[in-house]
């Protein structure tokens, strides 16, 4: 017994040390066909005591010290003893729903939990929609009881459900999508309850009733971004989320024509990962890249079915489930470009994966710090090539560190920083501010107009002129002019002007000849061409009758009459 107690204490101390800066509500996961893991060790250890078999969606919650509270597939709730909780059946979620459920502790409560549920496509296209039930974990000696069940919020909905933390770090936004529209619905949860009047944001692509219900919706752990995968219509979109007012905006489609299913953000919120159902691929996108869609990197692909969920773990690694597998894959360094994916990283001790992993509030995984609200100013945003810009960090404290990037490449780390843009183009400047493990990013577009250098080689004829800006030139020489474009940028023009002399033509004075005589008019000039009044082109014209005679002589594009 002493040995066992020492072993337990060692494991407990290791857990505290390993996750000292984290909350432990996501310490235990139950998912798939009675599979489970616990993050008391590194890597996580398998659990084989689950009573739940779920095809897709599920949720698990522990207390702040990592002890299991309960778990659910959206229809049934099991307590910490793996028994069906009192009144824990008949919830209107479905284990066939991508995100059948998510568990949210009521703010400032030690005993009340909300279970939000979504219906499955198979049930008349998500007919029950988004509903919630309430658990009081203090009842039945800590085994809990479902004290209210299936309160409707909005219906129908797709199989999409996520939670983002409010900017006040106390409240939460529960977010889903509508069907037959492009509406996001954000419901505010506070210590007084759930506001059933949603904040509605019409943004992004249309959600069809028969094609777009499947696929994950996730919020970044700083609660500033959303990502949505649409399995059948083949779309992957990211959005901005205002976590103060719940408004979703700025849709950006970064993937198309693939069977997107799982999505997850990296801990630093700068990378997005998505899984592909039919090829088991995993893609990485750089959210700081100038062109996010073009930043796609394939980190795994075995060309076989079937890729499932991606979920951030307590150890800040992202776990991956493939249907029928006896192991979880893991992205070991999700913040990095070379993220190190391992296919069979966590053996499930004989249990099997299905498509889903627990739907976890990612902001519960990261230390409960104050999320900074990144902002900065620039001395100019529309500049000429070679111009220096000063950037100023205007983020309100607290924040503990910062980084500056141009098109994803770090260039400075000071409050005030300068940068000279030597190349023309459109650049994205990013400021990342961190407060402990919480971070935020602000972006700004800088347009750099070219300062051009032009060489001109015009030719003019004697008596003509050539104009550059306000300057008029008529003699052979090289001229240098500096002009200003419409953006105020220098345009340096070098003009190599050649003034060509007019050909000399002299047919002599008017004259008289006798009838029957002939007169030769000679306009010969080297390398010239000729045009006489009758259209002939010889240099010599023979006159046999009275009249007016003329010739146009052209030399090097200059002509004389």
XYZ file of C-alpha atoms in Angstrom:
561
model
C 0.000 0.000 0.000
C 2.882 2.374 0.743
C 4.273 1.745 -2.687
C 0.945 2.441 -4.321
C 0.494 5.635 -2.385
C 3.970 6.802 -3.347
C 3.270 5.995 -6.971
C 0.024 7.997 -6.919
C 1.747 10.921 -5.237
C 4.514 10.868 -7.830
C 2.015 10.928 -10.649
C 0.072 13.723 -8.998
C 3.186 15.832 -8.457
C 4.231 15.223 -12.066
C 0.835 16.386 -13.255
C 0.951 19.547 -11.181
C 4.454 20.288 -12.449
C 3.651 19.501 -16.074
C 0.525 21.632 -16.259
C 1.157 24.209 -13.551
C 0.124 27.022 -15.891
C -3.026 25.341 -17.171
C -6.537 24.675 -15.996
C -7.282 20.973 -15.808
C -10.939 20.827 -16.930
C -9.748 18.968 -20.051
C -7.512 16.504 -18.200
C -9.612 13.456 -19.139
C -11.069 12.613 -22.559
C -13.664 9.968 -23.439
C -14.474 9.393 -27.092
C -14.945 6.828 -29.863
C -15.740 3.217 -29.046
C -15.223 3.356 -25.242
C -11.814 4.942 -25.692
C -10.230 7.436 -23.338
C -7.005 9.168 -22.335
C -5.734 11.073 -19.299
C -3.091 13.815 -19.367
C -1.467 12.891 -16.028
C 1.486 11.561 -18.001
C 3.401 12.619 -21.082
C 2.364 11.289 -23.502
C -1.198 10.796 -22.204
C -2.159 7.353 -20.904
C -5.047 5.248 -22.170
C -8.235 4.811 -20.134
C -10.430 1.751 -20.648
C -13.298 2.444 -18.225
C -15.566 4.485 -20.521
C -19.164 3.345 -20.962
C -19.732 5.539 -24.026
C -19.606 4.473 -27.654
C -20.099 7.459 -29.930
C -19.789 7.645 -33.691
C -18.844 11.334 -33.721
C -19.622 14.013 -31.155
C -18.853 13.893 -27.429
C -17.762 16.078 -24.521
C -15.954 15.485 -21.228
C -15.390 17.768 -18.237
C -13.125 17.505 -15.191
C -12.837 19.862 -12.244
C -10.071 22.450 -11.919
C -7.732 19.873 -10.386
C -8.272 17.331 -13.159
C -10.801 14.959 -11.560
C -13.539 13.619 -13.826
C -16.974 15.185 -13.399
C -19.041 13.653 -16.250
C -19.128 12.967 -19.986
C -21.776 12.787 -22.725
C -22.442 11.918 -26.348
C -25.176 14.554 -26.548
C -27.956 12.100 -25.754
C -26.812 10.370 -22.537
C -24.774 11.684 -19.586
C -22.425 9.442 -17.551
C -21.160 10.490 -14.105
C -17.645 10.097 -12.696
C -18.430 6.514 -11.657
C -19.307 5.722 -15.295
C -22.977 5.299 -14.471
C -25.796 7.072 -16.250
C -26.370 10.290 -14.347
C -29.659 10.871 -12.573
C -32.097 12.080 -15.270
C -29.177 11.768 -17.710
C -30.969 10.275 -20.742
C -33.096 11.740 -23.489
C -30.988 14.797 -24.334
C -31.734 15.967 -27.856
C -28.191 15.852 -29.167
C -26.980 12.899 -31.209
C -23.823 10.806 -31.190
C -24.023 10.996 -34.996
C -23.614 14.788 -34.901
C -20.134 16.181 -35.617
C -20.248 18.362 -32.503
C -23.097 16.745 -30.615
C -22.299 18.515 -27.359
C -20.057 20.852 -25.422
C -19.914 21.349 -21.637
C -19.612 24.851 -20.195
C -19.208 25.558 -16.451
C -21.580 28.336 -15.431
C -19.507 31.463 -14.686
C -18.849 31.963 -10.940
C -20.597 28.714 -10.022
C -18.985 25.720 -8.340
C -21.750 23.271 -9.152
C -23.728 24.212 -12.290
C -22.752 23.063 -15.774
C -24.501 23.652 -19.101
C -24.580 20.901 -21.723
C -25.225 22.443 -25.149
C -26.284 19.963 -27.829
C -26.807 19.851 -31.597
C -28.894 17.408 -33.555
C -27.642 15.202 -36.405
C -28.194 15.562 -40.128
C -29.966 12.186 -40.055
C -32.781 13.641 -37.935
C -34.557 15.675 -40.586
C -31.497 17.846 -41.174
C -30.805 18.849 -37.587
C -34.444 19.443 -36.661
C -33.848 19.823 -32.895
C -31.143 22.405 -33.487
C -29.206 23.938 -30.609
C -30.564 23.165 -27.125
C -29.155 23.095 -23.621
C -29.554 21.055 -20.463
C -28.364 21.876 -16.950
C -26.361 19.676 -14.563
C -26.010 20.305 -10.835
C -22.899 18.326 -9.936
C -23.385 18.873 -6.187
C -26.420 16.615 -6.111
C -26.365 12.894 -5.330
C -23.206 13.151 -3.283
C -21.211 14.717 -6.109
C -22.449 12.338 -8.808
C -24.722 15.074 -10.196
C -28.173 15.303 -11.696
C -29.597 16.754 -14.902
C -31.979 19.309 -13.392
C -33.403 20.677 -16.655
C -33.369 19.293 -20.131
C -33.580 20.345 -23.803
C -34.269 24.076 -23.627
C -34.412 25.286 -27.212
C -32.205 28.136 -28.438
C -32.399 27.965 -32.263
C -33.495 25.338 -34.788
C -32.644 23.818 -37.123
C -28.857 23.985 -37.064
C -25.982 22.110 -38.683
C -23.758 19.838 -36.616
C -21.641 22.825 -35.564
C -21.096 24.069 -32.005
C -18.264 25.970 -30.342
C -17.695 28.243 -27.346
C -15.508 31.367 -27.190
C -14.504 33.304 -24.111
C -15.857 36.850 -23.719
C -13.341 39.711 -23.662
C -14.098 40.240 -19.947
C -12.639 36.763 -19.214
C -15.749 35.842 -17.258
C -18.575 35.273 -19.723
C -18.781 33.078 -22.817
C -20.271 33.035 -26.312
C -21.943 29.825 -27.494
C -21.852 29.875 -31.291
C -23.592 27.868 -33.993
C -24.821 28.430 -37.555
C -28.188 28.476 -39.247
C -29.498 26.388 -42.152
C -30.634 27.845 -45.481
C -28.828 31.094 -44.674
C -25.374 32.462 -43.890
C -26.160 33.377 -40.277
C -23.980 32.796 -37.260
C -25.804 32.821 -33.906
C -23.871 33.891 -30.774
C -25.564 33.328 -27.386
C -24.114 35.076 -24.336
C -23.644 33.033 -21.134
C -23.076 34.932 -17.888
C -23.253 34.185 -14.169
C -26.967 35.041 -14.349
C -27.727 32.510 -17.075
C -28.117 32.278 -20.862
C -29.338 35.146 -23.011
C -31.666 33.414 -25.463
C -31.598 36.406 -27.849
C -28.730 35.639 -30.183
C -26.357 38.084 -31.808
C -26.875 37.294 -35.510
C -24.085 37.811 -38.040
C -24.807 37.281 -41.734
C -21.399 36.531 -43.215
C -19.618 33.913 -45.300
C -21.022 31.241 -47.566
C -24.563 29.912 -47.586
C -25.367 26.887 -45.399
C -27.506 24.402 -47.320
C -29.887 22.017 -45.584
C -28.678 18.908 -47.395
C -24.984 19.447 -48.034
C -23.238 21.567 -45.420
C -24.315 20.212 -42.030
C -21.249 18.053 -41.349
C -17.870 19.416 -40.220
C -16.331 21.169 -37.228
C -16.670 24.799 -36.122
C -13.890 25.928 -33.771
C -12.919 29.118 -31.944
C -9.273 30.009 -31.410
C -8.117 29.930 -27.796
C -7.826 33.735 -27.774
C -11.452 33.808 -28.959
C -10.679 36.164 -31.856
C -11.071 33.727 -34.775
C -13.496 31.063 -35.997
C -12.834 28.289 -38.489
C -15.584 26.302 -40.213
C -15.266 23.091 -42.233
C -18.040 22.096 -44.641
C -17.654 18.453 -45.507
C -19.989 18.061 -48.477
C -19.757 21.441 -50.164
C -15.979 21.311 -49.847
C -15.390 24.674 -48.186
C -13.042 25.815 -45.424
C -13.550 29.332 -44.069
C -12.054 31.497 -41.348
C -13.713 34.497 -39.710
C -12.954 37.271 -37.265
C -14.855 37.129 -33.975
C -15.452 40.178 -31.822
C -15.549 38.518 -28.433
C -16.928 41.676 -26.825
C -20.181 41.800 -28.795
C -20.305 38.330 -30.394
C -20.226 39.612 -33.996
C -18.673 37.361 -36.649
C -17.151 39.131 -39.669
C -14.572 39.115 -42.484
C -15.133 35.725 -44.077
C -12.130 34.302 -45.915
C -12.351 31.086 -47.899
C -8.991 29.342 -47.768
C -9.894 25.895 -49.071
C -12.351 24.383 -51.512
C -13.430 21.189 -53.255
C -12.175 18.831 -50.533
C -13.984 16.926 -47.806
C -12.956 19.128 -44.865
C -13.979 17.713 -41.496
C -11.872 18.608 -38.449
C -10.366 22.023 -37.665
C -8.153 23.297 -34.853
C -6.053 26.368 -34.072
C -2.505 26.216 -32.735
C -1.971 27.386 -29.137
C -0.471 30.687 -30.327
C -3.461 31.176 -32.690
C -1.175 31.629 -35.725
C -1.655 28.262 -37.421
C -4.835 26.496 -38.519
C -5.046 22.742 -39.055
C -7.761 20.857 -40.916
C -8.367 17.178 -41.612
C -9.653 15.692 -44.860
C -12.170 12.885 -44.489
C -11.510 10.758 -47.580
C -7.695 10.926 -47.725
C -6.880 11.213 -44.016
C -4.799 14.261 -44.895
C -3.932 17.010 -42.433
C -3.214 20.501 -43.760
C -1.478 23.362 -42.008
C -2.233 27.020 -42.858
C -0.210 30.031 -41.710
C -2.684 32.668 -40.523
C 0.008 35.367 -40.625
C 0.868 34.759 -44.280
C 0.096 37.441 -46.851
C -1.904 34.798 -48.748
C -3.253 32.291 -46.235
C -4.698 29.934 -48.844
C -1.326 29.646 -50.588
C 0.418 28.866 -47.283
C -1.097 25.357 -47.180
C 1.319 22.631 -46.161
C 0.395 18.922 -46.171
C 1.729 17.438 -42.938
C 0.112 14.007 -43.284
C -1.528 11.978 -46.028
C -1.920 8.211 -46.289
C -4.545 8.316 -49.097
C -7.007 6.154 -47.180
C -10.287 6.718 -45.357
C -11.183 8.181 -42.952
C -9.818 11.315 -41.308
C -11.586 12.588 -38.203
C -11.380 15.284 -35.542
C -8.483 17.496 -34.468
C -8.396 18.691 -30.846
C -5.953 20.768 -28.806
C -4.828 18.917 -25.703
C -3.836 20.001 -22.229
C -0.169 19.571 -23.227
C -0.615 22.141 -26.067
C -0.344 19.397 -28.696
C -3.078 18.689 -31.243
C -4.507 15.167 -31.345
C -5.978 13.465 -34.397
C -8.411 10.587 -34.702
C -8.721 8.298 -37.701
C -11.772 6.065 -37.967
C -11.084 2.512 -36.774
C -7.583 3.235 -35.491
C -6.376 1.909 -32.135
C -4.148 4.962 -31.630
C -4.321 8.743 -31.752
C -2.037 10.776 -33.963
C -0.413 13.919 -32.589
C 0.971 17.202 -33.887
C 3.801 17.733 -31.421
C 4.718 21.352 -32.201
C 1.578 22.966 -33.651
C 2.969 26.516 -33.344
C 5.870 25.679 -35.683
C 6.052 25.289 -39.460
C 7.814 21.946 -38.975
C 5.160 20.695 -36.599
C 6.260 17.029 -36.301
C 3.144 14.896 -36.875
C 3.310 11.353 -35.497
C 0.677 8.907 -36.756
C 0.429 6.349 -33.914
C 1.416 8.437 -30.921
C -1.003 7.335 -28.189
C -2.037 3.664 -28.053
C -5.607 3.255 -26.759
C -5.002 -0.131 -25.111
C -7.342 -2.046 -27.389
C -10.062 0.599 -27.725
C -10.932 2.142 -31.080
C -11.302 5.601 -32.538
C -14.403 6.734 -34.347
C -14.660 10.176 -36.019
C -14.894 12.456 -33.005
C -12.843 13.756 -30.101
C -14.246 15.658 -27.096
C -15.544 19.097 -28.039
C -13.532 21.223 -25.619
C -13.585 24.956 -24.954
C -10.029 25.751 -26.009
C -9.842 28.834 -23.800
C -10.226 26.472 -20.806
C -7.031 24.705 -21.867
C -4.913 27.844 -21.825
C -4.100 29.519 -18.509
C -6.880 31.867 -17.419
C -4.971 35.058 -18.121
C -6.199 38.380 -19.432
C -6.227 38.299 -23.208
C -4.568 41.466 -24.543
C -6.266 43.445 -27.281
C -3.488 44.037 -29.801
C -3.383 47.351 -31.653
C -0.756 49.543 -33.296
C -0.398 52.600 -35.488
C 1.841 53.395 -38.449
C 3.280 56.706 -39.558
C 1.890 55.928 -43.025
C 0.283 53.019 -44.853
C 0.564 54.220 -48.461
C 4.209 54.900 -49.192
C 6.903 55.040 -51.824
C 9.589 52.449 -52.311
C 12.547 53.063 -50.022
C 10.506 54.982 -47.431
C 10.921 54.405 -43.687
C 7.826 53.778 -41.518
C 7.527 53.978 -37.744
C 5.178 51.502 -36.052
C 3.908 52.158 -32.536
C 2.406 49.511 -30.246
C -0.793 51.003 -28.791
C -1.935 47.862 -26.965
C -3.253 48.599 -23.502
C -1.478 46.751 -20.658
C -1.124 44.166 -19.428
C 1.077 42.339 -21.883
C 4.390 40.622 -21.237
C 5.951 40.267 -24.686
C 5.497 41.294 -28.304
C 6.666 40.418 -31.780
C 6.549 42.319 -35.083
C 6.316 40.514 -38.400
C 6.194 41.469 -42.077
C 4.455 38.808 -44.175
C 5.054 36.334 -41.353
C 8.771 37.067 -40.874
C 9.822 38.583 -37.556
C 11.714 41.877 -37.838
C 11.646 43.638 -34.440
C 10.550 43.358 -30.816
C 10.413 46.915 -29.474
C 7.493 49.187 -28.623
C 8.515 51.650 -31.341
C 10.067 50.140 -34.431
C 11.131 51.333 -37.857
C 11.222 49.513 -41.145
C 12.356 50.584 -44.594
C 10.461 48.969 -47.454
C 12.983 48.572 -50.246
C 10.634 46.683 -52.549
C 7.294 47.697 -54.003
C 4.168 45.630 -53.257
C 1.479 44.996 -50.651
C 2.778 43.869 -47.256
C 1.037 42.609 -44.100
C 2.552 43.927 -40.886
C 1.536 41.970 -37.771
C 1.913 42.742 -34.095
C 1.660 39.811 -31.690
C 1.256 40.677 -28.017
C 1.350 38.084 -25.253
C 0.235 38.100 -21.661
C 1.569 34.899 -20.131
C 0.104 32.239 -22.446
C -2.670 34.423 -23.852
C -2.027 36.278 -27.079
C -3.624 38.481 -29.674
C -2.603 39.643 -33.134
C -3.268 42.890 -34.982
C -2.636 43.199 -38.735
C -2.201 46.153 -41.096
C -1.777 46.344 -44.866
C 1.059 48.537 -46.178
C 1.013 49.536 -49.848
C 4.463 50.370 -51.225
C 4.423 52.134 -54.585
C 7.447 51.841 -56.878
C 9.937 54.664 -57.368
C 10.568 54.138 -61.065
C 13.664 54.701 -63.203
C 12.963 55.132 -66.927
C 15.354 55.541 -69.878
C 13.979 57.185 -73.033
C 15.702 57.280 -76.429
C 13.563 59.569 -78.585
C 14.480 61.065 -81.974
C 13.134 64.347 -83.307
C 13.603 66.335 -86.475
C 15.231 69.692 -86.647
C 12.736 72.324 -85.579
C 10.726 69.873 -83.453
C 10.798 69.395 -79.660
C 10.375 66.666 -77.019
C 8.571 67.217 -73.706
C 9.337 65.550 -70.322
C 7.050 66.824 -67.585
C 7.234 70.612 -67.812
C 10.547 70.585 -69.697
C 10.828 71.032 -73.491
C 13.964 69.830 -75.280
C 14.973 70.371 -78.964
C 18.718 69.664 -79.133
C 20.699 66.449 -79.146
C 21.758 65.717 -75.549
C 21.102 63.532 -72.457
C 18.600 65.021 -70.005
C 17.824 63.901 -66.411
C 14.409 64.684 -64.871
C 12.878 63.757 -61.501
C 9.085 63.755 -61.584
C 6.465 62.884 -58.966
C 3.811 60.191 -59.517
C 0.211 60.500 -58.318
C 1.346 58.815 -55.061
C 4.200 61.340 -54.598
C 6.882 58.780 -55.449
C 9.960 59.789 -57.467
C 10.008 58.865 -61.116
C 13.520 59.397 -62.513
C 13.570 59.774 -66.313
C 16.774 59.747 -68.385
C 16.214 61.106 -71.911
C 18.792 60.454 -74.597
C 17.524 62.879 -77.243
C 18.726 62.845 -80.860
C 17.824 65.806 -83.094
C 18.133 64.709 -86.788
C 18.922 67.304 -89.456
C 16.417 67.929 -92.244
C 17.495 66.705 -95.700
C 18.694 69.471 -98.047
C 16.476 69.883 -101.138
C 17.112 72.481 -103.902
C 15.477 72.214 -107.331
C 16.761 75.627 -108.389
C 14.882 78.799 -109.390
C 11.783 78.940 -111.545
C 12.893 78.604 -115.169
C 11.684 78.489 -118.819
C 12.529 76.038 -121.564
C 11.742 75.845 -125.270
C 8.997 73.665 -126.586
C 10.319 70.168 -127.262
C 13.191 70.559 -124.819
C 13.654 68.572 -121.576
C 14.757 69.604 -118.094
C 16.106 67.382 -115.336
C 15.122 68.216 -111.780
C 17.698 66.524 -109.477
C 16.767 66.069 -105.765
C 19.421 63.440 -105.031
C 20.456 63.188 -101.345
C 22.203 60.283 -99.638
C 19.865 57.622 -98.135
C 16.778 59.732 -98.762
C 13.422 58.777 -100.213
C 11.435 60.915 -102.668
C 7.874 61.723 -103.498
C 7.155 63.912 -106.569
C 3.935 65.720 -107.303
C 2.801 62.930 -109.614
C 3.596 60.176 -107.109
C 6.837 59.034 -108.667
C 9.756 58.207 -106.407
C 12.941 58.581 -108.427
C 15.511 61.170 -107.269
C 15.518 62.760 -110.772
C 12.375 64.010 -112.503
C 12.322 64.850 -116.275
C 10.205 67.907 -117.159
C 8.690 68.036 -120.671
C 5.822 70.462 -120.235
C 4.836 73.565 -118.381
C 3.759 73.170 -114.782
C 4.521 73.402 -111.054
C 6.881 70.731 -109.828
C 7.738 69.769 -106.240
C 9.349 66.914 -104.320
C 9.226 65.792 -100.686
C 12.490 64.298 -99.505
C 12.560 62.136 -96.348
C 15.675 61.189 -94.429
C 15.571 59.340 -91.091
C 11.858 60.158 -90.695
C 12.549 63.863 -91.237
C 11.230 65.408 -94.413
C 11.720 68.614 -96.428
C 9.673 70.024 -99.340
